[in-house]
Tab-separated table of C-alpha atoms in Angstrom:
chain	number	residue	atom	x	y	z
E	1	MET	CA	-176.679	48.633	-71.045
E	2	ARG	CA	-178.042	49.063	-68.063
E	3	ILE	CA	-179.616	45.058	-67.302
E	4	SER	CA	-175.705	44.628	-68.412
E	5	LYS	CA	-174.057	46.347	-65.673
E	6	SER	CA	-176.905	45.515	-63.243
E	7	LEU	CA	-175.836	41.846	-63.785
E	8	THR	CA	-172.310	42.785	-63.163
E	9	VAL	CA	-173.090	44.209	-59.775
E	10	MET	CA	-175.466	41.275	-59.128
E	11	GLY	CA	-172.480	38.625	-60.086
E	12	VAL	CA	-170.125	40.601	-58.188
E	13	LEU	CA	-172.238	40.902	-55.129
E	14	THR	CA	-172.698	36.780	-55.010
E	15	LEU	CA	-168.977	36.700	-55.864
E	16	LEU	CA	-168.059	38.516	-52.535
E	17	THR	CA	-170.886	36.238	-50.679
E	18	LEU	CA	-169.251	33.330	-51.779
E	19	VAL	CA	-165.964	34.520	-50.994
E	20	TYR	CA	-167.013	35.332	-47.230
E	21	GLY	CA	-168.585	31.946	-46.855
E	22	ASN	CA	-165.707	30.219	-47.926
E	23	ILE	CA	-163.128	31.859	-46.029
E	24	SER	CA	-165.490	31.439	-42.904
E	25	VAL	CA	-165.457	27.787	-43.354
E	26	SER	CA	-161.906	27.405	-44.553
E	27	GLY	CA	-159.472	24.686	-43.073
E	28	HIS	CA	-162.144	23.171	-40.607
E	29	ALA	CA	-161.189	20.244	-42.186
E	30	GLY	CA	-157.925	20.526	-40.972
E	31	GLU	CA	-158.584	21.887	-37.284
E	32	ASP	CA	-156.412	19.892	-34.814
E	33	HIS	CA	-159.480	20.396	-31.992
E	34	ASP	CA	-158.015	16.883	-30.307
E	35	VAL	CA	-155.218	17.779	-28.777
E	36	SER	CA	-155.052	17.982	-25.033
E	37	ILE	CA	-153.209	20.455	-22.969
E	38	SER	CA	-150.961	17.945	-21.333
E	39	ASP	CA	-149.810	17.599	-25.006
E	40	ALA	CA	-149.509	20.960	-26.172
E	41	VAL	CA	-147.292	21.435	-22.458
E	42	SER	CA	-145.200	18.446	-22.909
E	43	GLU	CA	-144.163	18.989	-26.625
E	44	ILE	CA	-142.879	22.407	-25.383
E	45	LEU	CA	-140.980	21.111	-22.543
E	46	SER	CA	-139.739	18.358	-25.245
E	47	SER	CA	-138.657	20.696	-27.807
E	48	HIS	CA	-136.659	22.968	-25.509
E	49	GLY	CA	-135.001	20.285	-23.071
E	50	LEU	CA	-136.939	20.415	-20.206
E	51	ALA	CA	-138.358	18.208	-17.238
E	52	THR	CA	-140.871	20.757	-15.652
E	53	LEU	CA	-142.362	23.958	-16.622
E	54	ASP	CA	-140.404	25.451	-13.513
E	55	THR	CA	-137.376	26.009	-15.683
E	56	LEU	CA	-139.238	27.335	-18.870
E	57	ASN	CA	-138.443	30.547	-20.275
E	58	CYS	CA	-140.910	32.246	-22.174
E	59	ASP	CA	-139.021	33.747	-24.618
E	60	VAL	CA	-137.819	30.825	-25.547
E	61	VAL	CA	-141.358	29.814	-26.644
E	62	THR	CA	-142.139	30.365	-30.293
E	63	THR	CA	-145.431	31.524	-31.985
E	64	GLU	CA	-146.045	27.869	-33.457
E	65	GLU	CA	-146.166	26.612	-29.527
E	66	TRP	CA	-148.108	29.167	-27.550
E	67	GLU	CA	-150.882	28.608	-30.356
E	68	ARG	CA	-150.956	24.985	-30.297
E	69	LEU	CA	-151.544	25.523	-26.669
E	70	GLY	CA	-153.911	28.055	-26.960
E	71	GLU	CA	-155.929	25.402	-29.428
E	72	ALA	CA	-155.565	23.022	-26.535
E	73	VAL	CA	-157.196	25.618	-23.816
E	74	MET	CA	-159.749	26.655	-26.214
E	75	ASN	CA	-160.447	23.002	-27.348
E	76	GLN	CA	-160.750	22.022	-23.192
E	77	GLN	CA	-163.467	25.010	-23.018
E	78	HIS	CA	-165.434	23.988	-25.965
E	79	PRO	CA	-165.006	20.300	-26.480
E	80	ASP	CA	-167.832	19.857	-29.274
E	81	PRO	CA	-166.436	20.306	-32.995
E	82	ASP	CA	-169.419	22.464	-34.027
E	83	GLN	CA	-169.035	24.829	-31.584
E	84	HIS	CA	-165.197	25.115	-31.444
E	85	GLU	CA	-165.384	26.377	-35.297
E	86	ALA	CA	-168.371	29.031	-34.388
E	87	MET	CA	-166.016	30.366	-31.708
E	88	ASP	CA	-163.244	30.382	-34.656
E	89	ASN	CA	-164.716	32.128	-36.791
E	90	MET	CA	-165.820	34.595	-34.351
E	91	MET	CA	-162.186	35.721	-33.555
E	92	GLY	CA	-161.465	35.313	-37.236
E	93	GLY	CA	-162.187	31.683	-39.370
E	94	GLU	CA	-158.639	29.551	-38.932
E	95	GLY	CA	-155.750	30.601	-40.183
E	96	SER	CA	-156.524	34.212	-39.346
E	97	GLU	CA	-153.975	36.198	-37.737
E	98	SER	CA	-156.740	37.639	-35.314
E	99	LEU	CA	-157.333	33.665	-34.593
E	100	ASN	CA	-154.100	32.801	-34.145
E	101	GLN	CA	-152.952	35.753	-32.047
E	102	ALA	CA	-156.188	34.879	-30.022
E	103	HIS	CA	-154.791	31.626	-29.325
E	104	SER	CA	-150.894	32.732	-28.785
E	105	ASN	CA	-152.734	34.899	-25.940
E	106	MET	CA	-154.482	31.850	-24.582
E	107	GLY	CA	-151.604	29.805	-24.314
E	108	LYS	CA	-148.843	32.690	-22.990
E	109	ALA	CA	-151.657	33.589	-20.368
E	110	TYR	CA	-151.962	29.569	-19.162
E	111	LEU	CA	-148.589	29.328	-18.497
E	112	GLY	CA	-148.605	33.047	-16.838
E	113	CYS	CA	-146.422	34.118	-19.760
E	114	THR	CA	-148.579	38.151	-20.101
E	115	LYS	CA	-147.920	40.830	-18.291
E	116	GLY	CA	-150.422	41.134	-15.281
E	117	SER	CA	-151.320	37.437	-15.888
E	118	TYR	CA	-152.068	34.883	-12.756
E	119	GLY	CA	-151.900	31.428	-14.978
E	120	MET	CA	-150.849	28.278	-14.129
E	121	MET	CA	-146.887	29.215	-13.716
E	122	GLY	CA	-147.529	32.951	-12.352
E	123	ALA	CA	-148.725	30.197	-9.287
E	124	VAL	CA	-146.526	27.616	-8.850
E	125	ARG	CA	-145.018	26.242	-12.207
E	126	GLY	CA	-144.559	22.980	-12.251
E	127	THR	CA	-146.917	22.304	-9.394
E	128	THR	CA	-151.188	21.476	-9.693
E	129	MET	CA	-152.164	23.813	-7.618
E	130	MET	CA	-153.934	25.726	-10.232
E	131	GLY	CA	-155.458	22.788	-11.105
E	132	PHE	CA	-152.848	21.496	-14.295
E	133	ASN	CA	-152.371	17.796	-14.405
E	134	GLN	CA	-152.248	15.162	-17.060
E	135	THR	CA	-155.685	16.085	-18.211
E	136	GLY	CA	-156.323	19.809	-18.016
E	137	SER	CA	-156.699	22.626	-15.796
E	138	ASN	CA	-159.553	23.749	-13.504
E	139	GLU	CA	-162.379	25.029	-15.212
E	140	SER	CA	-163.220	28.631	-13.844
E	141	MET	CA	-159.529	29.612	-14.713
E	142	MET	CA	-160.584	27.956	-18.524
E	143	GLU	CA	-163.230	30.020	-18.640
E	144	GLY	CA	-160.959	33.199	-17.611
E	145	LEU	CA	-158.105	32.389	-19.882
E	146	TYR	CA	-161.029	32.089	-22.649
E	147	ASN	CA	-162.150	35.200	-22.293
E	148	MET	CA	-159.063	36.732	-22.341
E	149	GLY	CA	-157.937	35.478	-25.871
E	150	PHE	CA	-161.528	36.417	-26.889
E	151	GLY	CA	-160.631	39.638	-26.656
E	152	THR	CA	-159.014	39.506	-29.913
E	153	SER	CA	-162.015	38.507	-31.552
E	154	SER	CA	-162.630	42.201	-32.292
E	155	TYR	CA	-160.225	41.994	-35.515
E	156	GLY	CA	-161.929	39.270	-37.090
E	157	TRP	CA	-164.799	41.832	-36.709
E	158	GLY	CA	-162.785	44.342	-39.174
E	159	GLY	CA	-163.497	41.504	-42.187
E	160	VAL	CA	-166.999	41.371	-41.247
E	161	ILE	CA	-167.992	45.268	-41.115
E	162	LEU	CA	-165.825	45.892	-44.046
E	163	PHE	CA	-167.690	43.074	-46.006
E	164	TRP	CA	-171.062	44.291	-45.650
E	165	LEU	CA	-170.306	47.289	-46.331
E	166	ILE	CA	-168.985	46.834	-49.488
E	167	ALA	CA	-172.125	44.654	-50.291
E	168	PHE	CA	-174.180	47.389	-48.882
E	169	ALA	CA	-172.730	49.539	-51.243
E	170	ILE	CA	-173.464	47.222	-54.214
E	171	ILE	CA	-176.938	46.719	-53.269
E	172	PHE	CA	-177.228	50.524	-52.960
E	173	PHE	CA	-175.824	51.135	-56.068
E	174	LEU	CA	-177.751	48.300	-57.993
E	175	VAL	CA	-181.047	49.274	-56.619
E	176	ARG	CA	-180.345	53.130	-57.303
E	177	SER	CA	-179.909	51.920	-61.081
E	178	PHE	CA	-182.763	50.455	-61.626
E	179	SER	CA	-185.134	53.130	-60.272
E	180	HIS	CA	-183.411	55.796	-62.593
E	181	THR	CA	-184.005	53.217	-65.775
E	182	LYS	CA	-187.570	52.888	-64.475
E	183	PHE	CA	-187.937	56.412	-64.386
E	184	GLU	CA	-186.695	56.845	-67.834
E	185	MET	CA	-188.417	54.342	-68.954
E	186	GLY	CA	-191.835	55.553	-67.164
E	187	LYS	CA	-191.274	58.922	-69.521
E	188	SER	CA	-193.660	59.891	-72.073
E	189	LYS	CA	-191.769	62.525	-74.514
E	190	SER	CA	-194.233	64.915	-76.597
E	191	ALA	CA	-195.019	65.315	-79.748
E	192	LEU	CA	-193.344	69.073	-80.006
E	193	ASP	CA	-190.547	66.574	-78.060
E	194	ILE	CA	-189.883	64.562	-80.625
E	195	LEU	CA	-190.470	67.329	-83.058
E	196	ASN	CA	-187.210	69.148	-81.473
E	197	GLU	CA	-185.404	66.189	-81.335
E	198	ARG	CA	-185.960	66.075	-85.584
E	199	TYR	CA	-184.989	69.117	-86.478
E	200	VAL	CA	-181.697	69.340	-84.016
E	201	LYS	CA	-180.626	66.203	-86.159
E	202	GLY	CA	-181.511	67.854	-90.038
E	203	GLU	CA	-184.100	64.954	-90.489
E	204	ILE	CA	-186.203	68.364	-91.224
E	205	ASP	CA	-185.938	71.857	-92.061
E	206	LYS	CA	-187.024	74.481	-90.881
E	207	ALA	CA	-190.286	75.567	-93.359
E	208	GLU	CA	-191.046	71.518	-92.328
E	209	PHE	CA	-190.414	72.152	-88.737
E	210	ASP	CA	-192.771	75.350	-88.653
E	211	SER	CA	-195.782	73.779	-90.682
E	212	LYS	CA	-195.357	71.191	-88.343
E	213	LYS	CA	-195.766	73.132	-85.183
E	214	SER	CA	-197.779	74.641	-85.881
E	215	ASP	CA	-200.443	71.947	-86.365
E	216	LEU	CA	-199.499	70.560	-82.875
């Protein structure tokens, strides 16, 4: 019975590990790391019928558009696919709310659409003063924007911490179960203990019990 319980716990632990690993890498095949900043900005302008960014109202930009722009900003900072994926996983993994929020924040910061931000639009919309052109933005500004988006990665770590808390709890239960089983197996019953058990179970009467007890 204890072996069956231990195997069940081990199975659950293995399943948790597989599920967590799958979440961490899910969606990588469908990631769009090739989008450029200029393309993302052009799509925003086109979808709202605008020619330049100086007439853009930040409030009309959709969440998906912010996320796509933020993805482009991050791609500019981390062009290597493996490195990009690693950073995505640190912020919650592809498809997670925390990663989407990070991308959205980065997109908004890039166009100066967050409180206190001083992105490209915050300086001079539609110009190249802050380094925006057809190929991207100034690298130093990219680093600052990335750090702003990366601040949301703590949400992603919450899931990681919860997973390991559950895993450690299961491991503790498993070790304790094995230790208890080993302790029970190590205990040896004396002849008197066995005699008492037989008497309690009714296997022998009092006379036989007293007789055998006197022989011990």
